[in-house]
Coordinates of C-alpha atoms (C1' of nucleotides) in Angstrom, one line a residue:
Chain A
M6 CA 5.9 -9.1 -24.8
T7 CA 6.9 -10.7 -21.5
V8 CA 7.5 -8.2 -18.7
R9 CA 11.0 -8.5 -17.3
T10 CA 12.1 -6.3 -14.4
R11 CA 15.2 -6.3 -12.3
F12 CA 16.5 -5.2 -9.0
A13 CA 20.2 -4.1 -9.3
P14 CA 21.7 -3.2 -6.0
S15 CA 25.4 -2.5 -5.5
P16 CA 26.8 -4.6 -2.7
T17 CA 28.3 -1.7 -0.7
G18 CA 26.0 -2.1 2.3
F19 CA 22.9 -3.7 3.6
L20 CA 19.5 -3.6 2.0
H21 CA 17.8 -0.6 3.3
I22 CA 14.2 0.5 3.3
G23 CA 14.4 2.4 0.0
G24 CA 16.1 -0.4 -1.8
A25 CA 13.5 -2.8 -0.3
R26 CA 10.7 -0.8 -1.7
T27 CA 12.3 -0.6 -5.1
A28 CA 12.7 -4.3 -5.1
L29 CA 9.2 -4.8 -4.0
F30 CA 7.7 -2.6 -6.7
S31 CA 9.9 -4.3 -9.4
W32 CA 9.0 -7.7 -8.1
A33 CA 5.3 -6.9 -7.9
Y34 CA 5.2 -5.5 -11.4
A35 CA 6.8 -8.6 -12.8
R36 CA 4.4 -10.8 -10.8
R37 CA 1.4 -8.7 -11.8
H38 CA 2.1 -9.2 -15.5
G39 CA 3.3 -12.8 -15.3
G40 CA 6.8 -11.8 -16.1
S41 CA 10.2 -12.4 -14.6
F42 CA 12.0 -10.6 -11.8
I43 CA 15.8 -10.6 -12.1
L44 CA 18.3 -10.0 -9.4
R45 CA 21.6 -8.4 -10.6
I46 CA 24.4 -7.5 -8.3
E47 CA 26.3 -4.5 -9.5
D48 CA 29.7 -5.1 -8.0
T49 CA 32.0 -3.3 -10.5
D50 CA 33.2 -1.0 -7.7
V51 CA 35.7 -3.4 -6.5
A52 CA 37.0 -1.1 -3.8
R53 CA 33.6 -0.9 -2.1
S54 CA 31.8 -4.1 -2.9
T55 CA 32.0 -6.9 -0.3
P56 CA 30.7 -10.5 -0.1
E57 CA 29.2 -9.6 3.2
A58 CA 27.1 -6.9 1.6
V59 CA 26.0 -9.4 -1.1
Q60 CA 24.9 -11.8 1.6
A61 CA 23.1 -9.0 3.5
I62 CA 21.1 -8.1 0.4
L63 CA 20.2 -11.7 -0.2
D64 CA 19.2 -12.1 3.4
G65 CA 17.0 -9.0 3.3
M66 CA 15.3 -10.2 0.1
Q67 CA 14.7 -13.5 1.6
W68 CA 13.3 -12.2 4.8
L69 CA 10.8 -10.1 2.8
G70 CA 10.0 -13.0 0.6
L71 CA 10.9 -11.3 -2.6
A72 CA 12.1 -14.2 -4.7
H73 CA 13.8 -13.6 -8.0
D74 CA 13.2 -15.7 -11.1
E75 CA 16.7 -15.3 -12.5
G76 CA 20.1 -14.5 -11.1
P77 CA 21.7 -13.3 -9.1
F78 CA 23.9 -12.2 -11.9
Y79 CA 27.2 -10.6 -10.9
Q80 CA 28.6 -7.9 -13.2
M81 CA 32.2 -8.8 -12.4
Q82 CA 31.5 -12.1 -14.1
R83 CA 30.4 -10.4 -17.2
M84 CA 33.7 -8.5 -17.9
N85 CA 34.4 -10.3 -21.2
R86 CA 31.0 -9.3 -22.5
Y87 CA 31.5 -5.6 -21.6
K88 CA 34.9 -5.6 -23.2
E89 CA 33.5 -7.1 -26.3
V90 CA 30.8 -4.4 -26.6
I91 CA 33.4 -1.7 -25.9
G92 CA 35.5 -3.1 -28.7
E93 CA 32.5 -2.9 -31.0
M94 CA 31.7 0.6 -30.1
L95 CA 35.3 1.7 -30.7
A96 CA 35.2 0.0 -34.0
A97 CA 31.9 1.6 -34.9
G98 CA 33.0 5.1 -33.8
T99 CA 30.4 5.5 -31.2
A100 CA 33.1 5.5 -28.5
Y101 CA 36.6 6.8 -28.5
H102 CA 39.9 6.9 -26.5
C103 CA 40.5 9.9 -24.4
Y104 CA 43.9 10.7 -23.1
T105 CA 43.0 13.6 -20.8
S106 CA 44.7 13.0 -17.4
R107 CA 42.9 13.3 -14.1
E108 CA 44.9 16.5 -13.4
E109 CA 43.7 18.1 -16.6
L110 CA 40.2 17.1 -15.8
D111 CA 40.4 18.6 -12.4
A112 CA 41.7 21.8 -13.9
L113 CA 38.9 21.9 -16.4
R114 CA 36.3 21.4 -13.7
A115 CA 37.8 24.1 -11.6
E116 CA 37.7 26.5 -14.5
Q117 CA 34.1 25.7 -15.3
E118 CA 33.0 26.0 -11.7
A119 CA 34.7 29.4 -11.5
R120 CA 32.7 30.4 -14.6
K121 CA 29.6 29.0 -12.8
E122 CA 29.1 26.5 -15.5
K123 CA 28.0 22.9 -15.2
P124 CA 31.2 20.8 -14.9
R125 CA 31.6 18.5 -17.8
Y126 CA 34.1 17.0 -20.2
D127 CA 34.8 19.4 -23.1
G128 CA 35.3 16.8 -25.8
R129 CA 38.9 17.5 -26.5
W130 CA 39.6 14.0 -27.8
R131 CA 36.2 13.5 -29.4
P132 CA 36.8 12.6 -33.1
E133 CA 35.2 15.0 -35.6
T134 CA 35.6 15.1 -39.3
G135 CA 38.6 17.2 -40.2
K136 CA 39.7 17.6 -36.5
E137 CA 43.4 17.2 -35.9
F138 CA 44.8 15.5 -32.8
P139 CA 48.2 15.6 -31.2
A140 CA 50.0 12.3 -30.9
P141 CA 48.6 10.4 -27.9
P142 CA 50.8 11.2 -24.9
S143 CA 52.9 8.2 -24.0
G144 CA 52.6 6.8 -20.6
I145 CA 48.9 7.7 -20.3
A146 CA 46.5 4.8 -20.5
P147 CA 43.4 6.2 -22.2
V148 CA 39.8 5.9 -20.9
V149 CA 37.0 5.1 -23.4
R150 CA 34.3 7.7 -23.7
F151 CA 30.9 7.4 -25.3
R152 CA 30.4 9.7 -28.2
N153 CA 27.1 11.3 -27.0
P154 CA 24.9 13.1 -29.6
Q155 CA 25.3 16.8 -29.3
D156 CA 22.1 18.0 -30.8
G157 CA 18.5 17.5 -30.1
I158 CA 16.8 16.1 -27.1
V159 CA 16.5 12.8 -25.4
A160 CA 13.1 12.2 -23.9
W161 CA 11.1 9.3 -22.4
D162 CA 7.7 8.9 -20.9
D163 CA 8.5 8.1 -17.4
Q164 CA 6.0 5.6 -16.0
V165 CA 5.8 7.5 -12.7
K166 CA 6.8 11.0 -13.5
G167 CA 5.5 11.5 -17.0
R168 CA 7.4 12.9 -19.9
I169 CA 11.0 14.0 -19.1
E170 CA 13.3 15.7 -21.6
F171 CA 16.9 16.5 -21.6
A172 CA 18.8 18.5 -24.1
N173 CA 21.7 16.5 -25.5
C174 CA 24.0 19.5 -25.1
E175 CA 23.6 19.1 -21.4
L176 CA 25.2 15.7 -21.5
D177 CA 28.9 15.2 -22.0
D178 CA 30.9 12.3 -23.3
F179 CA 31.0 10.2 -20.2
I180 CA 33.5 7.5 -19.5
I181 CA 32.4 3.9 -20.3
A182 CA 35.7 2.2 -19.6
R183 CA 38.4 3.2 -17.1
A184 CA 42.1 3.5 -17.9
D185 CA 42.5 0.0 -16.5
G186 CA 39.9 -1.3 -19.0
T187 CA 37.1 -2.0 -16.5
P188 CA 33.7 -0.7 -17.6
T189 CA 31.7 1.8 -15.6
Y190 CA 28.2 1.9 -14.2
N191 CA 26.1 3.5 -17.0
F192 CA 27.7 1.3 -19.5
C193 CA 27.3 -2.0 -17.6
V194 CA 23.7 -1.2 -16.8
V195 CA 22.9 -0.7 -20.5
V196 CA 24.6 -3.8 -21.7
D197 CA 23.0 -5.9 -19.0
D198 CA 19.5 -4.4 -19.4
H199 CA 19.8 -5.1 -23.1
D200 CA 21.3 -8.6 -22.7
M201 CA 18.8 -9.5 -20.0
K202 CA 15.9 -8.2 -22.1
I203 CA 14.7 -5.9 -19.4
T204 CA 11.4 -4.4 -20.4
H205 CA 10.7 -2.1 -17.4
V206 CA 13.4 -0.4 -15.4
I207 CA 11.9 0.5 -12.0
R208 CA 14.5 2.3 -9.9
G209 CA 15.2 5.2 -7.6
D210 CA 14.7 8.8 -8.4
D211 CA 18.5 9.4 -8.2
H212 CA 18.9 7.7 -11.6
V213 CA 16.8 10.1 -13.5
N214 CA 19.9 11.9 -14.7
N215 CA 21.4 8.7 -15.8
T216 CA 18.5 7.7 -18.0
P217 CA 19.2 10.1 -20.9
R218 CA 22.8 8.8 -21.1
Q219 CA 21.6 5.2 -21.0
I220 CA 19.0 5.8 -23.7
N221 CA 21.6 7.4 -25.9
L222 CA 23.9 4.4 -25.3
L223 CA 21.1 2.0 -26.0
R224 CA 20.5 3.7 -29.3
A225 CA 24.1 3.7 -30.2
L226 CA 24.0 0.0 -29.7
G227 CA 20.9 -0.3 -31.8
A228 CA 19.1 -1.8 -28.8
P229 CA 15.4 -1.2 -27.9
V230 CA 14.7 1.3 -25.1
P231 CA 12.9 -0.2 -22.1
E232 CA 10.2 1.7 -20.1
Y233 CA 11.5 3.6 -17.2
G234 CA 9.8 4.3 -13.9
H235 CA 11.6 6.4 -11.3
L236 CA 10.5 6.1 -7.7
S237 CA 10.9 9.1 -5.5
M238 CA 12.9 8.7 -2.4
I239 CA 11.9 7.8 1.1
L240 CA 12.6 10.4 3.8
G241 CA 13.3 9.6 7.4
D242 CA 10.7 9.9 10.2
D243 CA 11.9 13.4 10.8
G244 CA 11.6 14.5 7.2
Q245 CA 15.3 14.4 6.6
K246 CA 16.8 12.3 3.9
L247 CA 18.0 8.9 4.8
S248 CA 21.8 8.2 4.7
K249 CA 24.2 5.9 6.3
R250 CA 24.8 8.5 8.9
H251 CA 21.2 9.3 9.4
G252 CA 18.4 6.9 9.8
A253 CA 19.1 4.4 7.0
V254 CA 18.8 1.0 8.6
S255 CA 18.9 -2.5 7.2
V256 CA 15.6 -4.2 6.6
M257 CA 17.0 -6.9 8.9
Q258 CA 16.9 -4.4 11.7
Y259 CA 13.2 -4.5 11.4
D260 CA 13.4 -8.2 12.1
D261 CA 15.5 -7.4 15.2
Q262 CA 12.9 -4.9 16.3
G263 CA 10.2 -7.4 16.2
Y264 CA 8.4 -6.4 13.0
L265 CA 6.7 -9.1 10.8
P266 CA 7.8 -9.1 7.2
E267 CA 4.2 -8.9 6.0
A268 CA 3.8 -5.7 8.0
V269 CA 6.9 -4.1 6.6
L270 CA 5.8 -5.2 3.1
N271 CA 2.3 -3.8 3.5
Y272 CA 3.7 -0.6 4.8
L273 CA 6.2 -0.2 2.1
A274 CA 3.7 -1.0 -0.6
R275 CA 1.5 1.8 0.7
L276 CA 4.3 4.3 0.9
G277 CA 4.2 6.0 -2.5
W278 CA 1.6 3.8 -4.0
S279 CA -2.1 3.5 -3.4
H280 CA -5.2 1.7 -4.4
G281 CA -8.1 3.9 -3.4
D282 CA -8.7 3.7 0.3
E283 CA -7.1 0.3 0.8
E284 CA -4.7 0.3 3.7
I285 CA -4.3 -3.4 4.7
F286 CA -3.8 -6.0 2.1
S287 CA -1.9 -9.2 1.4
M288 CA 0.9 -9.5 -1.1
E289 CA -1.5 -11.5 -3.3
Q290 CA -3.9 -8.5 -3.4
F291 CA -1.0 -6.1 -3.8
V292 CA 0.2 -8.0 -6.9
R293 CA -3.3 -8.1 -8.3
W294 CA -3.7 -4.3 -7.8
F295 CA -0.2 -3.0 -8.4
D296 CA 0.3 -0.6 -11.3
L297 CA 2.7 2.1 -12.1
D298 CA 0.0 4.8 -12.6
H299 CA -0.7 5.1 -8.9
I300 CA 2.8 5.6 -7.7
T301 CA 3.3 9.0 -6.1
A302 CA 5.8 11.2 -7.9
S303 CA 6.9 13.1 -4.8
A304 CA 9.1 12.0 -1.9
A305 CA 7.4 10.2 1.1
Q306 CA 8.2 10.5 4.7
F307 CA 8.6 7.2 6.6
N308 CA 6.2 7.0 9.5
T309 CA 7.1 4.5 12.2
E310 CA 3.8 4.9 14.0
K311 CA 1.8 3.7 11.0
L312 CA 4.2 0.7 10.6
N313 CA 3.6 -0.1 14.3
W314 CA -0.1 0.0 13.7
L315 CA 0.2 -2.4 10.8
N316 CA 2.6 -4.6 12.7
A317 CA 0.1 -4.8 15.6
H318 CA -2.6 -5.7 13.1
Y319 CA -0.7 -8.6 11.6
L320 CA 0.4 -9.7 15.1
K321 CA -3.3 -10.0 16.0
Q322 CA -4.0 -12.4 13.3
A323 CA -0.7 -14.3 13.1
D324 CA -0.6 -18.0 13.8
P325 CA 0.1 -18.5 17.5
Q326 CA 2.6 -21.3 16.8
R327 CA 4.6 -18.9 14.7
L328 CA 4.4 -16.1 17.3
A329 CA 5.5 -18.5 20.0
A330 CA 8.4 -19.6 18.0
E331 CA 9.5 -16.0 17.2
A332 CA 9.1 -15.0 20.9
G333 CA 10.9 -18.1 21.9
K334 CA 13.9 -17.2 19.8
R335 CA 14.0 -13.9 21.6
L336 CA 13.6 -15.4 25.0
V337 CA 16.3 -17.9 24.5
R338 CA 18.7 -15.0 24.0
Q339 CA 17.7 -13.9 27.5
G340 CA 18.3 -17.4 28.9
V341 CA 14.6 -18.2 29.2
S342 CA 13.3 -21.5 27.8
F343 CA 9.8 -22.7 27.1
E344 CA 10.7 -26.1 28.6
A345 CA 9.0 -26.1 31.9
G346 CA 6.4 -23.5 31.2
P347 CA 2.8 -23.4 30.0
D348 CA 1.7 -23.9 26.4
A349 CA 3.6 -21.1 24.6
S350 CA 1.2 -20.7 21.8
R351 CA -1.7 -20.2 24.3
V352 CA 0.4 -17.5 26.1
A353 CA 1.1 -15.9 22.7
T354 CA -2.6 -15.9 21.9
L355 CA -3.3 -14.2 25.2
H356 CA -0.9 -11.4 24.4
R357 CA -0.7 -11.0 20.7
D358 CA -3.4 -8.3 20.5
R359 CA -1.9 -6.2 23.2
V360 CA 1.6 -5.7 21.8
A361 CA 3.0 -3.9 18.9
N362 CA 6.0 -6.1 18.0
L363 CA 7.6 -9.5 18.7
N364 CA 10.0 -8.1 21.2
E365 CA 7.1 -6.8 23.3
L366 CA 5.4 -10.1 22.9
A367 CA 8.6 -11.9 24.2
D368 CA 8.7 -9.5 27.2
A369 CA 5.0 -10.1 27.9
M370 CA 5.6 -13.9 27.7
H371 CA 8.7 -13.8 29.8
P372 CA 7.1 -14.1 33.3
Y373 CA 5.1 -17.2 32.3
F374 CA 8.3 -19.1 31.8
A375 CA 10.5 -17.6 34.5
P376 CA 9.8 -16.6 38.1
P377 CA 8.1 -13.2 38.2
T378 CA 10.2 -10.3 39.4
P379 CA 8.0 -7.5 40.7
T380 CA 9.8 -4.3 41.7
P381 CA 9.9 -3.4 45.4
E382 CA 7.6 -0.5 44.6
L383 CA 5.0 -2.8 43.2
V384 CA 5.3 -5.1 46.1
A385 CA 5.0 -2.3 48.6
Q386 CA 2.1 -0.8 46.7
H387 CA 0.0 -3.8 46.0
L388 CA 1.0 -6.6 48.4
T389 CA -0.5 -4.9 51.4
E390 CA -1.9 -6.7 54.5
P391 CA -5.5 -6.8 53.3
A392 CA -4.4 -7.9 49.8
L393 CA -2.4 -10.7 51.2
K394 CA -5.3 -11.9 53.2
G395 CA -7.4 -11.9 50.1
L396 CA -4.8 -13.8 48.2
A397 CA -4.6 -16.4 51.0
A398 CA -8.3 -17.0 50.8
L399 CA -8.0 -17.2 47.0
R400 CA -5.3 -19.8 47.2
T401 CA -7.5 -22.0 49.3
R402 CA -10.4 -21.6 46.9
L403 CA -8.2 -22.2 43.9
A404 CA -6.7 -25.4 45.3
D405 CA -9.8 -27.3 44.3
C406 CA -11.4 -25.1 41.7
A407 CA -12.1 -26.5 38.2
W408 CA -9.3 -25.1 36.1
Q409 CA -11.3 -23.3 33.5
A410 CA -11.5 -19.6 32.9
A411 CA -15.2 -19.2 33.8
E412 CA -14.8 -21.0 37.1
L413 CA -11.5 -19.3 37.8
G414 CA -13.1 -15.9 37.2
Q415 CA -16.0 -16.8 39.5
A416 CA -13.5 -17.9 42.2
V417 CA -11.7 -14.6 42.1
K418 CA -14.9 -12.6 42.1
Q419 CA -16.4 -14.5 45.0
T420 CA -13.2 -14.2 47.0
A421 CA -13.1 -10.5 46.4
T422 CA -16.8 -10.2 47.4
E423 CA -16.4 -12.2 50.6
A424 CA -13.3 -10.2 51.6
G425 CA -15.2 -7.0 51.0
M426 CA -12.9 -6.0 48.2
K427 CA -13.5 -4.6 44.7
M428 CA -12.2 -6.7 41.9
P429 CA -9.1 -4.7 41.1
Q430 CA -8.2 -4.7 44.8
L431 CA -7.7 -8.4 44.5
A432 CA -7.0 -8.9 40.9
I433 CA -4.1 -6.5 40.7
P434 CA -2.2 -7.9 43.7
L435 CA -2.8 -11.3 42.1
R436 CA -1.2 -10.1 38.8
V437 CA 1.8 -8.8 40.7
V438 CA 2.2 -12.2 42.4
L439 CA 1.7 -14.3 39.3
L440 CA 3.4 -12.2 36.7
G441 CA 5.2 -9.4 38.5
L442 CA 3.2 -6.8 36.8
P443 CA 0.0 -4.8 37.7
Q444 CA -1.5 -5.3 34.3
S445 CA -2.2 -8.4 32.3
P446 CA -4.8 -9.9 30.1
S447 CA -8.1 -10.9 31.8
I448 CA -7.1 -12.5 35.1
D449 CA -9.2 -15.7 34.5
A450 CA -7.4 -16.3 31.2
V451 CA -4.0 -15.8 32.8
L452 CA -4.9 -18.2 35.6
E453 CA -6.1 -20.8 33.2
V454 CA -3.1 -20.6 30.9
L455 CA -0.6 -20.5 33.7
G456 CA -2.0 -23.7 35.2
R457 CA -2.9 -24.8 38.7
E458 CA 0.5 -25.8 39.9
R459 CA 2.3 -22.7 38.8
V460 CA -0.4 -20.5 40.2
L461 CA -0.5 -22.2 43.5
S462 CA 3.3 -22.2 43.9
R463 CA 3.6 -18.6 43.0
L464 CA 0.9 -17.7 45.5
E465 CA 2.6 -19.8 48.1
Q466 CA 5.9 -18.1 47.5
A467 CA 4.3 -14.7 47.8
L468 CA 2.4 -15.5 51.0
Q469 CA 5.5 -16.9 52.7
S470 CA 7.6 -13.9 52.3
Chain B
rG111 C1' 26.2 27.7 -10.4
rU112 C1' 23.7 24.5 -14.3
rC113 C1' 20.2 20.7 -15.5
rC114 C1' 16.2 17.5 -13.9
rC115 C1' 12.1 16.2 -10.5
rU116 C1' 8.5 17.7 -7.0
rA117 C1' 4.3 20.4 -3.9
rU118 C1' -3.6 18.1 -0.8
rC119 C1' -4.7 17.5 7.0
rG120 C1' 1.4 16.7 11.6
rU121 C1' 2.3 11.9 8.4
rC122 C1' 0.9 8.3 4.2
rU123 C1' -2.6 9.3 0.6
rA124 C1' -7.8 9.6 -2.6
rG125 C1' -8.6 13.1 -6.3
rA126 C1' -7.8 12.4 -14.5
rG127 C1' -12.2 20.3 -15.0
rG128 C1' -18.3 20.3 -12.2
rC129 C1' -19.6 13.9 -8.2
rC130 C1' -15.3 18.4 -3.2
rU131 C1' -19.4 21.4 2.1
rA132 C1' -11.9 18.0 -0.4
rG133 C1' -12.6 11.3 1.1
rG134 C1' -9.7 7.3 3.8
rA135 C1' -5.7 5.7 7.1
rC136 C1' -1.9 6.6 11.0
rA137 C1' -1.2 9.9 14.9
rA138 C1' -4.0 13.4 18.3
rU139 C1' -8.4 14.6 21.4
rA140 C1' -13.1 13.0 23.7
rC141 C1' -16.5 9.4 25.0
rC142 C1' -18.1 4.1 25.2
rC143 C1' -16.7 -1.0 26.5
rU144 C1' -13.9 -3.1 30.8
rU145 C1' -11.5 -6.7 37.0
rU146 C1' -6.2 -3.7 35.4
rC147 C1' -3.4 -2.4 30.9
rA148 C1' -4.4 -3.0 26.2
rC149 C1' -7.7 -4.4 22.0
rG150 C1' -12.1 -2.8 20.0
rG151 C1' -16.2 0.8 19.0
rU152 C1' -18.1 5.9 18.2
rA153 C1' -17.2 10.9 17.6
rU154 C1' -14.2 15.5 16.9
rG155 C1' -10.4 18.8 15.3
rA156 C1' -6.9 19.0 11.1
rA157 C1' -5.0 20.2 4.3
rC158 C1' -5.4 21.8 -1.7
rC159 C1' 2.5 26.5 -1.0
rG160 C1' 1.9 31.8 -3.2
rG161 C1' 0.7 34.8 -7.6
rG162 C1' -1.0 35.1 -12.4
rG163 C1' -3.6 33.0 -16.5
rU164 C1' -7.1 29.3 -19.5
rU165 C1' -12.4 28.1 -18.6
rC166 C1' -19.3 29.3 -17.6
rG167 C1' -16.5 26.4 -13.7
rA168 C1' -9.7 24.7 -11.3
rA169 C1' -7.1 20.8 -5.8
rU170 C1' -7.1 19.0 -11.0
rC171 C1' -4.6 22.4 -17.2
rC172 C1' -0.6 26.4 -18.4
rC173 C1' 3.1 30.2 -16.7
rC174 C1' 6.1 32.5 -12.9
rG175 C1' 7.8 32.5 -8.0
rU176 C1' 8.9 30.0 -3.4
rG177 C1' 9.9 25.6 -0.6
rG178 C1' 11.8 20.5 -0.8
rG179 C1' 14.7 16.8 -3.4
rG180 C1' 18.1 14.7 -7.0
rA181 C1' 22.2 15.0 -10.5
rC182 C1' 26.6 17.2 -12.4
rG183 C1' 33.0 11.1 -10.6
rC184 C1' 38.1 6.9 -14.2
rC185 C1' 30.9 5.6 -7.6
rA186 C1' 26.8 2.8 -8.3

RNA sequence: GUCCCUAUCGUCUAGAGGCCUAGGACAAUACCCUUUCACGGUAUGAACCGGGGUUCGAAUCCCCGUGGGGACGCCA
């Protein structure tokens, strides 16, 4: 049997971190077993679905590199198929028309809640042998309800949570087609999962309660029941649940914040899944190791600090060209270009292991490509008389120094010694002059990368004022 | 209210009845490295929700409680 998984978001917003992890796990499971990963857009909620949201989801998937093998399929384009199946169910008696109005339903719910019962449809239009019905009220377009079994239990062996059972009497006859004829969620999912031959449904925890209904529907259709694996939710950094109002952000926002997709992926993979003590691994390794047995059944709290650590790790080993390009994109937005500056990938190499994200990298690279702008406090604190004297001597020495880190380092050291200064007493003012900051990578490396001309002119500038 | 799920360091987790004096990682703390800031290295502190069982033996199995979460739509 070929494994077929799917990711089925509804396009009512961006792809957030929880959805991304669900997609990642579904994708990895298919990859792991040489199967297919299908993308399906569940856009039957016409009022809330938007093309922008579809695009946002596609963008998020692409940024993460989670490529689908089939699709995207759009449920709105499958209406005829749904209607066909509804017709079949009506004919087979596994579904029926219900003329209960919304007002009656509201009243029913209110009564049940008053009696502290679980609100549910009472089956008043459910056909039973020997049951008499009034004439269908005119002017009310009926909905179609699924004739759910009333006895026994529905159970499945959840791939992450273990065996889950529901008593059928807890389930009511839910609506599968609205009064206007459009099918509803549980129904579309079942028809699609069946038609698309999905073998493993990996989805969020919030669908556990839908699963028994879907299984019953599948059985009514005579369709095989796939395996189900329900992923617990991801909580925010503060332990609160994520929602549009609270902490749920688009995966693309991680891009904005300077995270590398491989860091986000590695973090997400490790959130709710484990492989012994492994913390850092590539997607190739992840796919090789991934299994449903090692997924945690309980909710996990998102930890930005650990993501930061992973991001810093991947930054350290990322290709300098790529880092330079990413930092460049960010600098251009600030009106800074690489045009007249030093080799950007060398600058990136100098800074990539001292920053936690691409935005910090861009900030660190900024003064190499634009005039440094030390604060007045820094100037006052570091560009003192003795420091300036030292810098003047250094400028002279640098003018005809071989432009290589070792020599440059020697030059700084000697200048400091001759001026009776400790290294930091000269190196820090030099940093302020060259980069506008009191800290930087090793000063000899900074000098080398910045280049003779820029160094000398920046020194000149500082000594004149 | 009803149903369903869930519970190991602050956080992510390892743990399939004896390998547990409960392991790793992030974070924290200390020290080392060092021309600054970082990186890095070393070390330290830090947990089995509570109560009952089962068993020679329970973090691991069962029950009850408690906490947390989800669901109960002509949303998905």
